[in-house]
Amino acid sequence: MSAVKKPARIALAVAVAALLPALASAPASALPNDDKPGTQGQPGKPTDPGRAGKTRKDPDPPPAAMSKVGGALLGQPGTQVKLGPGAPVLPMELTGRSWIVADAENGQVLASHNAHWRLPPASTLKMLFADTVLPKFPKTDVRQVSPADLDGVGEGSSLVGVKENQPYTVHDLWLGVFLRSGNDAVHVLSAMNGGVPKTVQDMQAHADDLQALDTHVVSPDGYDAPGQVSSAYDLTLFARSGLQKKDFREYCSTASAKFPGAAGKNNERDYFEIQNTNRLLTGDNGLIPYKGIAGVKNGNTTNAGATFTGVAERDGRVLLVTVMNPDSSEGQAVYKEAGRLLDWGFTAAGKVTPVGELVAPRSAASTGAPQGSQPSADGTARDTAKAAVTARKGPGAGGIGTALAIAGGALLVVAAGVFLLNRRWPLPELVRRKR
């Protein structure tokens, strides 16, 4: 458990441009897998005998003992939950090999299932990539893409459509990473960062600092690679850390954007529309956007199956949920199970005893500085505590909106919407604004 006695409250302004209407979604069968071709469902993953749901034998059960980072119960196999008076039972339709639901403000883990099981992460690993690399380059920087920049993009990768010998801003590339899970955009940004090996090394060092000790990074984009693993717990840490960054919040909550294509007549660029593949954000056939959703990242590969980490706000409470590799015949199962866990978490909050916590980064615990306070690419300090105070005093600071709102059947991204993250890190105490 954290030794910090007073939880710090950080107000985060979600920097999103104008309101964006929801776009009609393509059928699920027309959507590319997130990283490489593979099955949408994986065979025979059991639910836990100690909770509701159908029980099956699994040829590959979780380890009998796993990491205890965040609490001893999180290292035990199976479902961990402590229901109090009036608390709802967990949903029956939960088939993920691993999942976790946590309060993003105070870090309390409300419930988990094999939270530290080391499994392939697919493109949810891009959260770590973004949290590591995004602060290094101003979004206005331009990269002329060379053929070498795209070397090593895996066969069958999801692509946003980056073209050789064409210029792209850093902003363009990050939209490609977050919205289309573009491995081509990841490789270009990695080239800017000194190459894939250096980027992998940087990501691993950052994961270690975040105490994401289940994670072993082999590829920056989450493409299936021998030995590449993470866990529901670690992916949730990545999301929580990334959400401290304004640009990260903007990109992961953007539903659609324009992306530059090839140069046309008079060297003018053509632009085409890209839509976020996070189906809790944009909806899909048979799946409506989740009310209050604000990101974060989805994935799907042969080895990983479907993976998803999401953050949502409801009635002033912010929850993080991660689901890895559900075994279900229902369409969009990873999103539906994440939605069920979010629904349960919003109802159960305050009625359950936490089974663990999301730990602080080592650097924050040892230096007393908030994660995200390192110098940014333009030399200014990315001080989230200062940003919180500024936001609290700024125009319109009297109210808090969700990152996303559903209005008239259309998905609208609320400009300058705000949600709060309260981290048990040694930060100055910030008074929560009145709702």
Tab-separated table of C-alpha atoms in Angstrom:
chain	number	residue	atom	x	y	z
A	1	MET	CA	0.000	0.000	0.000
A	2	SER	CA	1.130	3.556	-0.627
A	3	ALA	CA	2.921	5.264	2.235
A	4	VAL	CA	1.496	8.618	1.187
A	5	LYS	CA	-1.129	9.664	3.708
A	6	LYS	CA	-2.870	12.456	1.872
A	7	PRO	CA	-4.187	11.679	-1.613
A	8	ALA	CA	-3.559	14.408	-4.129
A	9	ARG	CA	-6.247	15.528	-6.504
A	10	ILE	CA	-5.368	16.482	-10.053
A	11	ALA	CA	-7.827	18.197	-12.350
A	12	LEU	CA	-7.269	17.221	-15.972
A	13	ALA	CA	-8.715	19.281	-18.786
A	14	VAL	CA	-9.582	17.074	-21.764
A	15	ALA	CA	-8.294	19.128	-24.682
A	16	VAL	CA	-10.592	18.258	-27.548
A	17	ALA	CA	-11.411	20.464	-30.522
A	18	ALA	CA	-14.928	21.155	-31.747
A	19	LEU	CA	-17.885	18.866	-31.166
A	20	LEU	CA	-17.686	15.856	-33.462
A	21	PRO	CA	-20.769	13.996	-34.614
A	22	ALA	CA	-20.710	10.233	-34.589
A	23	LEU	CA	-20.098	8.563	-37.904
A	24	ALA	CA	-21.863	5.547	-39.238
A	25	SER	CA	-19.745	2.519	-38.399
A	26	ALA	CA	-18.609	-0.136	-40.836
A	27	PRO	CA	-19.725	-3.696	-40.172
A	28	ALA	CA	-17.459	-5.577	-37.805
A	29	SER	CA	-16.408	-7.927	-40.577
A	30	ALA	CA	-15.068	-4.981	-42.571
A	31	LEU	CA	-12.844	-3.724	-39.783
A	32	PRO	CA	-9.193	-4.756	-39.811
A	33	ASN	CA	-7.766	-6.498	-36.795
A	34	ASP	CA	-5.714	-4.164	-34.701
A	35	ASP	CA	-2.250	-5.526	-35.336
A	36	LYS	CA	-2.265	-8.553	-37.586
A	37	PRO	CA	-4.747	-11.093	-38.936
A	38	GLY	CA	-6.111	-13.482	-36.358
A	39	THR	CA	-9.219	-14.945	-34.856
A	40	GLN	CA	-11.717	-12.617	-33.232
A	41	GLY	CA	-12.303	-15.084	-30.408
A	42	GLN	CA	-9.921	-17.483	-28.715
A	43	PRO	CA	-10.726	-21.054	-27.732
A	44	GLY	CA	-11.713	-22.220	-24.271
A	45	LYS	CA	-10.851	-19.559	-21.694
A	46	PRO	CA	-12.600	-20.241	-18.395
A	47	THR	CA	-14.529	-18.077	-16.073
A	48	ASP	CA	-13.520	-18.524	-12.467
A	49	PRO	CA	-15.314	-21.291	-10.535
A	50	GLY	CA	-15.754	-18.862	-7.634
A	51	ARG	CA	-17.939	-16.441	-9.540
A	52	ALA	CA	-21.078	-16.499	-11.616
A	53	GLY	CA	-20.883	-17.762	-15.167
A	54	LYS	CA	-20.151	-20.907	-17.067
A	55	THR	CA	-17.053	-22.790	-15.931
A	56	ARG	CA	-14.768	-24.462	-18.458
A	57	LYS	CA	-11.492	-26.300	-18.288
A	58	ASP	CA	-8.581	-24.276	-19.605
A	59	PRO	CA	-5.516	-25.993	-21.042
A	60	ASP	CA	-3.540	-22.885	-20.090
A	61	PRO	CA	-4.658	-21.755	-16.607
A	62	PRO	CA	-3.202	-18.715	-14.846
A	63	PRO	CA	-0.119	-19.203	-12.678
A	64	ALA	CA	-0.792	-20.232	-9.102
A	65	ALA	CA	1.188	-17.214	-7.905
A	66	MET	CA	1.609	-13.898	-9.671
A	67	SER	CA	3.008	-10.466	-8.890
A	68	LYS	CA	1.711	-8.834	-5.722
A	69	VAL	CA	2.306	-5.264	-6.871
A	70	GLY	CA	-0.687	-3.280	-5.657
A	71	GLY	CA	-1.721	-5.848	-3.054
A	72	ALA	CA	-1.478	-9.529	-2.188
A	73	LEU	CA	-4.966	-10.369	-3.458
A	74	LEU	CA	-4.069	-9.149	-6.930
A	75	GLY	CA	-1.414	-11.866	-7.104
A	76	GLN	CA	-3.914	-14.659	-6.557
A	77	PRO	CA	-5.603	-16.424	-9.491
A	78	GLY	CA	-9.314	-16.071	-10.012
A	79	THR	CA	-11.767	-13.311	-9.222
A	80	GLN	CA	-11.036	-10.965	-6.341
A	81	VAL	CA	-13.888	-8.862	-4.956
A	82	LYS	CA	-15.131	-7.941	-1.479
A	83	LEU	CA	-18.807	-7.059	-1.633
A	84	GLY	CA	-20.239	-4.889	1.114
A	85	PRO	CA	-23.849	-4.219	2.081
A	86	GLY	CA	-25.899	-3.180	-0.922
A	87	ALA	CA	-23.147	-3.954	-3.399
A	88	PRO	CA	-24.244	-5.546	-6.684
A	89	VAL	CA	-22.821	-8.906	-7.676
A	90	LEU	CA	-20.440	-9.012	-10.598
A	91	PRO	CA	-22.001	-9.461	-14.048
A	92	MET	CA	-22.422	-13.050	-15.192
A	93	GLU	CA	-21.224	-12.504	-18.752
A	94	LEU	CA	-17.519	-12.051	-18.034
A	95	THR	CA	-15.243	-14.351	-19.995
A	96	GLY	CA	-11.988	-12.389	-20.162
A	97	ARG	CA	-8.895	-14.292	-19.168
A	98	SER	CA	-7.911	-11.252	-17.171
A	99	TRP	CA	-9.681	-8.034	-16.204
A	100	ILE	CA	-9.599	-5.216	-13.685
A	101	VAL	CA	-11.841	-2.306	-12.715
A	102	ALA	CA	-10.341	0.534	-10.670
A	103	ASP	CA	-11.156	4.004	-9.455
A	104	ALA	CA	-8.930	6.338	-11.448
A	105	GLU	CA	-9.060	9.038	-8.782
A	106	ASN	CA	-7.905	7.217	-5.681
A	107	GLY	CA	-6.335	4.185	-7.356
A	108	GLN	CA	-8.494	1.652	-5.536
A	109	VAL	CA	-8.995	-1.640	-7.374
A	110	LEU	CA	-12.687	-2.466	-6.959
A	111	ALA	CA	-12.472	-5.950	-8.445
A	112	SER	CA	-10.131	-8.028	-10.568
A	113	HIS	CA	-9.695	-11.380	-12.263
A	114	ASN	CA	-6.144	-12.682	-12.769
A	115	ALA	CA	-4.979	-9.060	-12.690
A	116	HIS	CA	-1.260	-9.894	-12.980
A	117	TRP	CA	-1.525	-12.705	-15.535
A	118	ARG	CA	1.176	-11.983	-18.124
A	119	LEU	CA	-0.549	-12.153	-21.517
A	120	PRO	CA	0.082	-10.736	-25.001
A	121	PRO	CA	-1.231	-7.152	-24.993
A	122	ALA	CA	-1.832	-6.396	-28.689
A	123	SER	CA	-2.243	-2.689	-29.469
A	124	THR	CA	-3.121	-1.727	-25.919
A	125	LEU	CA	0.689	-1.635	-25.580
A	126	LYS	CA	0.532	1.522	-27.700
A	127	MET	CA	-0.580	3.308	-24.518
A	128	LEU	CA	2.896	2.710	-23.116
A	129	PHE	CA	4.444	3.745	-26.434
A	130	ALA	CA	2.504	7.018	-26.393
A	131	ASP	CA	3.146	7.704	-22.719
A	132	THR	CA	6.870	7.227	-23.382
A	133	VAL	CA	7.370	9.004	-26.704
A	134	LEU	CA	4.594	11.579	-26.979
A	135	PRO	CA	6.236	14.227	-24.723
A	136	LYS	CA	9.421	14.223	-26.792
A	137	PHE	CA	8.228	15.958	-29.968
A	138	PRO	CA	6.069	19.057	-30.484
A	139	LYS	CA	2.959	18.247	-32.457
A	140	THR	CA	3.931	20.805	-35.109
A	141	ASP	CA	7.193	19.026	-35.991
A	142	VAL	CA	7.222	17.598	-39.525
A	143	ARG	CA	8.742	14.291	-40.613
A	144	GLN	CA	9.535	13.530	-44.243
A	145	VAL	CA	8.923	9.788	-44.234
A	146	SER	CA	11.703	7.697	-45.723
A	147	PRO	CA	11.426	4.048	-46.768
A	148	ALA	CA	13.663	3.137	-43.825
A	149	ASP	CA	11.130	4.647	-41.425
A	150	LEU	CA	8.651	1.936	-42.385
A	151	ASP	CA	11.066	-0.974	-42.201
A	152	GLY	CA	9.914	-3.732	-39.884
A	153	VAL	CA	6.190	-3.039	-39.996
A	154	GLY	CA	4.721	-6.497	-39.469
A	155	GLU	CA	2.862	-8.356	-42.178
A	156	GLY	CA	-0.877	-7.788	-41.920
A	157	SER	CA	-0.428	-4.855	-39.525
A	158	SER	CA	-3.184	-2.323	-39.071
A	159	LEU	CA	-2.143	0.784	-41.008
A	160	VAL	CA	-3.334	4.363	-41.167
A	161	GLY	CA	-1.835	4.860	-44.610
A	162	VAL	CA	1.487	6.644	-44.131
A	163	LYS	CA	3.219	7.078	-47.503
A	164	GLU	CA	6.923	7.142	-48.228
A	165	ASN	CA	8.489	10.442	-49.306
A	166	GLN	CA	5.578	12.448	-47.913
A	167	PRO	CA	5.648	14.902	-44.988
A	168	TYR	CA	3.540	14.352	-41.868
A	169	THR	CA	3.236	16.403	-38.736
A	170	VAL	CA	3.699	14.724	-35.376
A	171	HIS	CA	0.033	15.549	-34.769
A	172	ASP	CA	-0.933	13.589	-37.894
A	173	LEU	CA	1.108	10.607	-36.797
A	174	TRP	CA	-0.393	10.474	-33.302
A	175	LEU	CA	-3.886	10.606	-34.750
A	176	GLY	CA	-2.883	7.601	-36.847
A	177	VAL	CA	-1.619	5.775	-33.760
A	178	PHE	CA	-4.663	6.371	-31.586
A	179	LEU	CA	-7.509	6.319	-34.085
A	180	ARG	CA	-6.425	3.629	-36.554
A	181	SER	CA	-3.852	1.861	-34.392
A	182	GLY	CA	-1.466	2.453	-37.277
A	183	ASN	CA	1.719	0.458	-36.907
A	184	ASP	CA	3.139	2.489	-39.789
A	185	ALA	CA	2.712	5.676	-37.739
A	186	VAL	CA	4.298	3.962	-34.720
A	187	HIS	CA	7.368	3.051	-36.749
A	188	VAL	CA	7.792	6.576	-38.090
A	189	LEU	CA	7.607	8.031	-34.581
A	190	SER	CA	10.021	5.346	-33.399
A	191	ALA	CA	12.435	6.368	-36.156
A	192	MET	CA	12.189	9.940	-34.907
A	193	ASN	CA	13.011	8.640	-31.428
A	194	GLY	CA	16.222	6.988	-32.578
A	195	GLY	CA	14.845	3.733	-33.950
A	196	VAL	CA	12.799	0.768	-32.828
A	197	PRO	CA	15.448	-0.795	-30.515
A	198	LYS	CA	15.936	2.479	-28.645
A	199	THR	CA	12.172	3.021	-28.417
A	200	VAL	CA	11.672	-0.468	-27.025
A	201	GLN	CA	14.400	0.227	-24.480
A	202	ASP	CA	12.766	3.549	-23.521
A	203	MET	CA	9.364	1.887	-23.183
A	204	GLN	CA	10.753	-0.858	-20.959
A	205	ALA	CA	12.470	1.682	-18.730
A	206	HIS	CA	9.253	3.666	-18.417
A	207	ALA	CA	7.251	0.520	-17.654
A	208	ASP	CA	9.740	-0.343	-14.914
A	209	ASP	CA	9.400	3.137	-13.440
A	210	LEU	CA	5.613	2.791	-13.442
A	211	GLN	CA	6.070	-0.502	-11.534
A	212	ALA	CA	4.469	-2.321	-14.460
A	213	LEU	CA	6.631	-5.335	-13.741
A	214	ASP	CA	4.526	-7.833	-15.700
A	215	THR	CA	5.428	-6.075	-18.941
A	216	HIS	CA	8.178	-7.154	-21.322
A	217	VAL	CA	8.398	-4.994	-24.428
A	218	VAL	CA	9.619	-6.460	-27.712
A	219	SER	CA	7.836	-4.325	-30.317
A	220	PRO	CA	6.651	-0.725	-29.882
A	221	ASP	CA	3.311	-1.310	-31.596
A	222	GLY	CA	2.028	-4.424	-29.814
A	223	TYR	CA	2.507	-6.667	-32.845
A	224	ASP	CA	2.786	-10.287	-31.767
A	225	ALA	CA	6.374	-11.074	-30.810
A	226	PRO	CA	7.885	-13.932	-28.764
A	227	GLY	CA	8.074	-12.985	-25.112
A	228	GLN	CA	6.043	-9.787	-25.415
A	229	VAL	CA	3.592	-9.698	-22.507
A	230	SER	CA	1.787	-7.348	-20.197
A	231	SER	CA	-1.159	-7.659	-17.789
A	232	ALA	CA	-4.505	-6.059	-17.096
A	233	TYR	CA	-2.930	-4.367	-14.087
A	234	ASP	CA	-0.022	-2.945	-16.069
A	235	LEU	CA	-2.187	-1.760	-18.961
A	236	THR	CA	-4.316	0.122	-16.448
A	237	LEU	CA	-1.179	1.765	-15.052
A	238	PHE	CA	-0.201	2.846	-18.583
A	239	ALA	CA	-3.606	4.395	-19.182
A	240	ARG	CA	-3.591	6.199	-15.854
A	241	SER	CA	-0.139	7.617	-16.493
A	242	GLY	CA	-0.916	8.607	-20.072
A	243	LEU	CA	-4.072	10.407	-19.053
A	244	GLN	CA	-1.934	12.877	-17.110
A	245	LYS	CA	-0.830	14.270	-20.476
A	246	LYS	CA	-3.044	16.761	-22.280
A	247	ASP	CA	-2.176	15.549	-25.786
A	248	PHE	CA	-2.684	11.907	-24.791
A	249	ARG	CA	-6.170	12.763	-23.535
A	250	GLU	CA	-6.973	14.637	-26.716
A	251	TYR	CA	-5.896	11.854	-29.055
A	252	CYS	CA	-7.459	8.954	-27.175
A	253	SER	CA	-10.844	10.715	-26.964
A	254	THR	CA	-10.989	11.829	-30.613
A	255	ALA	CA	-13.709	10.004	-32.529
A	256	SER	CA	-12.705	11.005	-36.073
A	257	ALA	CA	-10.194	13.163	-37.891
A	258	LYS	CA	-8.757	14.006	-41.292
A	259	PHE	CA	-5.507	12.312	-42.289
A	260	PRO	CA	-3.246	13.460	-45.138
A	261	GLY	CA	-3.004	11.288	-48.203
A	262	ALA	CA	-0.768	11.552	-51.224
A	263	ALA	CA	0.016	14.883	-52.846
A	264	GLY	CA	-2.266	15.737	-55.738
A	265	LYS	CA	-2.203	18.455	-58.344
A	266	ASN	CA	-0.054	21.449	-57.485
A	267	ASN	CA	1.385	19.355	-54.665
A	268	GLU	CA	-1.781	19.842	-52.623
A	269	ARG	CA	-2.471	17.054	-50.160
A	270	ASP	CA	-5.634	15.064	-50.293
A	271	TYR	CA	-7.164	14.205	-46.928
A	272	PHE	CA	-9.310	11.256	-45.961
A	273	GLU	CA	-11.343	10.593	-42.875
A	274	ILE	CA	-10.240	8.162	-40.207
A	275	GLN	CA	-12.418	6.897	-37.387
A	276	ASN	CA	-11.376	5.629	-33.987
A	277	THR	CA	-11.507	1.836	-33.752
A	278	ASN	CA	-12.466	2.028	-30.063
A	279	ARG	CA	-16.083	0.874	-30.368
A	280	LEU	CA	-17.098	2.095	-26.922
A	281	LEU	CA	-16.165	5.536	-28.216
A	282	THR	CA	-17.687	5.447	-31.706
A	283	GLY	CA	-20.207	2.609	-31.583
A	284	ASP	CA	-20.625	-0.194	-34.084
A	285	ASN	CA	-23.343	-2.458	-35.381
A	286	GLY	CA	-25.193	-3.639	-32.285
A	287	LEU	CA	-23.041	-1.536	-29.964
A	288	ILE	CA	-23.779	2.047	-28.943
A	289	PRO	CA	-21.124	4.424	-27.564
A	290	TYR	CA	-20.732	4.101	-23.815
A	291	LYS	CA	-22.029	7.145	-21.966
A	292	GLY	CA	-19.132	9.058	-20.442
A	293	ILE	CA	-16.377	7.169	-22.277
A	294	ALA	CA	-13.152	9.129	-22.811
A	295	GLY	CA	-10.774	6.605	-24.450
A	296	VAL	CA	-8.347	4.799	-24.162
A	297	LYS	CA	-7.113	1.969	-26.483
A	298	ASN	CA	-8.158	-1.315	-28.038
A	299	GLY	CA	-6.190	-4.161	-29.607
A	300	ASN	CA	-6.555	-7.503	-31.379
A	301	THR	CA	-3.938	-10.018	-32.535
A	302	THR	CA	-3.686	-13.738	-33.101
A	303	ASN	CA	-1.893	-14.401	-29.819
A	304	ALA	CA	-3.617	-11.768	-27.699
A	305	GLY	CA	-7.168	-12.065	-28.890
A	306	ALA	CA	-9.108	-8.872	-28.178
A	307	THR	CA	-7.827	-6.465	-25.534
A	308	PHE	CA	-9.200	-3.150	-24.324
A	309	THR	CA	-8.546	-0.470	-21.728
A	310	GLY	CA	-11.132	2.266	-21.232
A	311	VAL	CA	-11.766	5.246	-18.988
A	312	ALA	CA	-15.212	6.676	-18.307
A	313	GLU	CA	-16.791	9.285	-16.047
A	314	ARG	CA	-20.234	9.212	-14.514
A	315	ASP	CA	-21.664	11.485	-11.817
A	316	GLY	CA	-18.208	12.782	-10.987
A	317	ARG	CA	-16.566	9.373	-10.603
A	318	VAL	CA	-13.869	8.202	-13.017
A	319	LEU	CA	-13.233	4.493	-13.569
A	320	LEU	CA	-10.595	2.584	-15.510
A	321	VAL	CA	-11.279	-0.892	-16.844
A	322	THR	CA	-9.113	-3.375	-18.736
A	323	VAL	CA	-10.299	-6.631	-20.329
A	324	MET	CA	-7.949	-9.129	-21.972
A	325	ASN	CA	-8.918	-11.944	-24.321
A	326	PRO	CA	-12.598	-12.699	-23.667
A	327	ASP	CA	-13.900	-16.076	-24.813
A	328	SER	CA	-17.360	-15.334	-26.063
A	329	SER	CA	-19.380	-15.868	-29.193
A	330	GLU	CA	-21.094	-12.481	-28.893
A	331	GLY	CA	-19.929	-9.771	-31.242
A	332	GLN	CA	-17.665	-7.049	-29.851
A	333	ALA	CA	-17.314	-9.064	-26.650
A	334	VAL	CA	-14.323	-7.147	-25.297
A	335	TYR	CA	-16.290	-3.895	-25.379
A	336	LYS	CA	-19.469	-5.383	-23.992
A	337	GLU	CA	-17.634	-6.970	-21.088
A	338	ALA	CA	-15.781	-3.710	-20.429
A	339	GLY	CA	-19.113	-1.891	-20.444
A	340	ARG	CA	-20.588	-4.376	-17.965
A	341	LEU	CA	-17.636	-3.897	-15.655
A	342	LEU	CA	-17.953	-0.125	-15.883
A	343	ASP	CA	-21.678	-0.325	-15.115
A	344	TRP	CA	-20.925	-2.557	-12.145
A	345	GLY	CA	-18.113	-0.301	-10.940
A	346	PHE	CA	-20.208	2.858	-10.993
A	347	THR	CA	-22.913	1.092	-8.990
A	348	ALA	CA	-20.561	-0.735	-6.616
A	349	ALA	CA	-18.218	2.160	-5.814
A	350	GLY	CA	-18.403	2.928	-2.121
A	351	LYS	CA	-20.057	-0.407	-1.434
A	352	VAL	CA	-17.039	-2.690	-1.852
A	353	THR	CA	-13.772	-3.059	0.012
A	354	PRO	CA	-10.861	-2.498	-2.390
A	355	VAL	CA	-8.836	-5.594	-3.222
A	356	GLY	CA	-5.713	-3.597	-4.091
A	357	GLU	CA	-4.512	-0.311	-5.526
A	358	LEU	CA	-2.835	1.180	-8.570
A	359	VAL	CA	0.644	2.034	-7.355
A	360	ALA	CA	2.545	5.250	-7.978
A	361	PRO	CA	5.626	5.366	-10.228
A	362	ARG	CA	8.926	4.836	-8.486
A	363	SER	CA	10.139	8.255	-9.637
A	364	ALA	CA	7.131	10.038	-8.163
A	365	ALA	CA	7.414	8.180	-4.885
A	366	SER	CA	11.145	8.864	-4.558
A	367	THR	CA	11.355	12.460	-5.777
A	368	GLY	CA	8.015	13.876	-4.727
A	369	ALA	CA	7.422	15.105	-8.291
A	370	PRO	CA	4.238	14.243	-10.180
A	371	GLN	CA	4.673	11.880	-13.094
A	372	GLY	CA	4.434	14.013	-16.209
A	373	SER	CA	6.471	16.903	-14.742
A	374	GLN	CA	9.506	16.166	-16.884
A	375	PRO	CA	10.514	18.899	-19.353
A	376	SER	CA	8.491	18.736	-22.541
A	377	ALA	CA	9.829	19.106	-26.062
A	378	ASP	CA	9.425	22.889	-25.991
A	379	GLY	CA	11.342	23.130	-22.708
A	380	THR	CA	8.379	23.922	-20.501
A	381	ALA	CA	7.507	21.855	-17.453
A	382	ARG	CA	4.572	19.513	-17.857
A	383	ASP	CA	3.393	20.166	-14.314
A	384	THR	CA	-0.019	18.635	-13.876
A	385	ALA	CA	-0.456	20.110	-10.414
A	386	LYS	CA	0.005	23.612	-11.825
A	387	ALA	CA	-2.347	22.785	-14.678
A	388	ALA	CA	-4.935	21.688	-12.160
A	389	VAL	CA	-4.774	24.972	-10.286
A	390	THR	CA	-4.954	26.926	-13.543
A	391	ALA	CA	-7.950	24.927	-14.713
A	392	ARG	CA	-9.675	25.410	-11.397
A	393	LYS	CA	-9.287	29.207	-11.615
A	394	GLY	CA	-9.945	29.513	-15.311
A	395	PRO	CA	-13.108	30.415	-17.211
A	396	GLY	CA	-15.902	27.917	-16.844
A	397	ALA	CA	-14.178	26.157	-13.969
A	398	GLY	CA	-17.370	25.886	-11.959
A	399	GLY	CA	-18.634	22.806	-13.754
A	400	ILE	CA	-17.333	19.450	-14.903
A	401	GLY	CA	-18.513	17.682	-18.018
A	402	THR	CA	-17.853	14.147	-19.139
A	403	ALA	CA	-15.403	13.668	-21.941
A	404	LEU	CA	-18.171	12.337	-24.131
A	405	ALA	CA	-21.913	12.954	-24.076
A	406	ILE	CA	-24.694	11.225	-25.993
A	407	ALA	CA	-27.159	13.738	-27.394
A	408	GLY	CA	-29.927	13.182	-29.922
A	409	GLY	CA	-28.452	9.850	-30.959
A	410	ALA	CA	-25.160	11.474	-32.005
A	411	LEU	CA	-21.805	11.101	-30.303
A	412	LEU	CA	-20.463	14.473	-29.246
A	413	VAL	CA	-17.003	15.122	-27.909
A	414	VAL	CA	-17.361	17.821	-25.276
A	415	ALA	CA	-14.770	20.519	-25.889
A	416	ALA	CA	-12.678	21.295	-22.823
A	417	GLY	CA	-14.518	18.647	-20.820
A	418	VAL	CA	-12.845	17.881	-17.515
A	419	PHE	CA	-12.456	14.801	-15.438
A	420	LEU	CA	-10.423	14.340	-12.308
A	421	LEU	CA	-7.696	11.917	-11.410
A	422	ASN	CA	-6.665	11.719	-7.779
A	423	ARG	CA	-3.383	9.896	-7.468
A	424	ARG	CA	-1.773	8.697	-4.274
A	425	TRP	CA	1.434	10.422	-5.210
A	426	PRO	CA	3.220	13.062	-3.130
A	427	LEU	CA	1.641	16.076	-4.826
A	428	PRO	CA	0.293	19.284	-3.269
A	429	GLU	CA	-3.256	18.791	-2.069
A	430	LEU	CA	-5.706	20.248	-4.562
A	431	VAL	CA	-9.244	21.029	-3.549
A	432	ARG	CA	-11.816	19.362	-5.774
A	433	ARG	CA	-14.009	21.834	-7.555
A	434	LYS	CA	-17.691	21.853	-6.763
A	435	ARG	CA	-19.697	19.876	-9.240
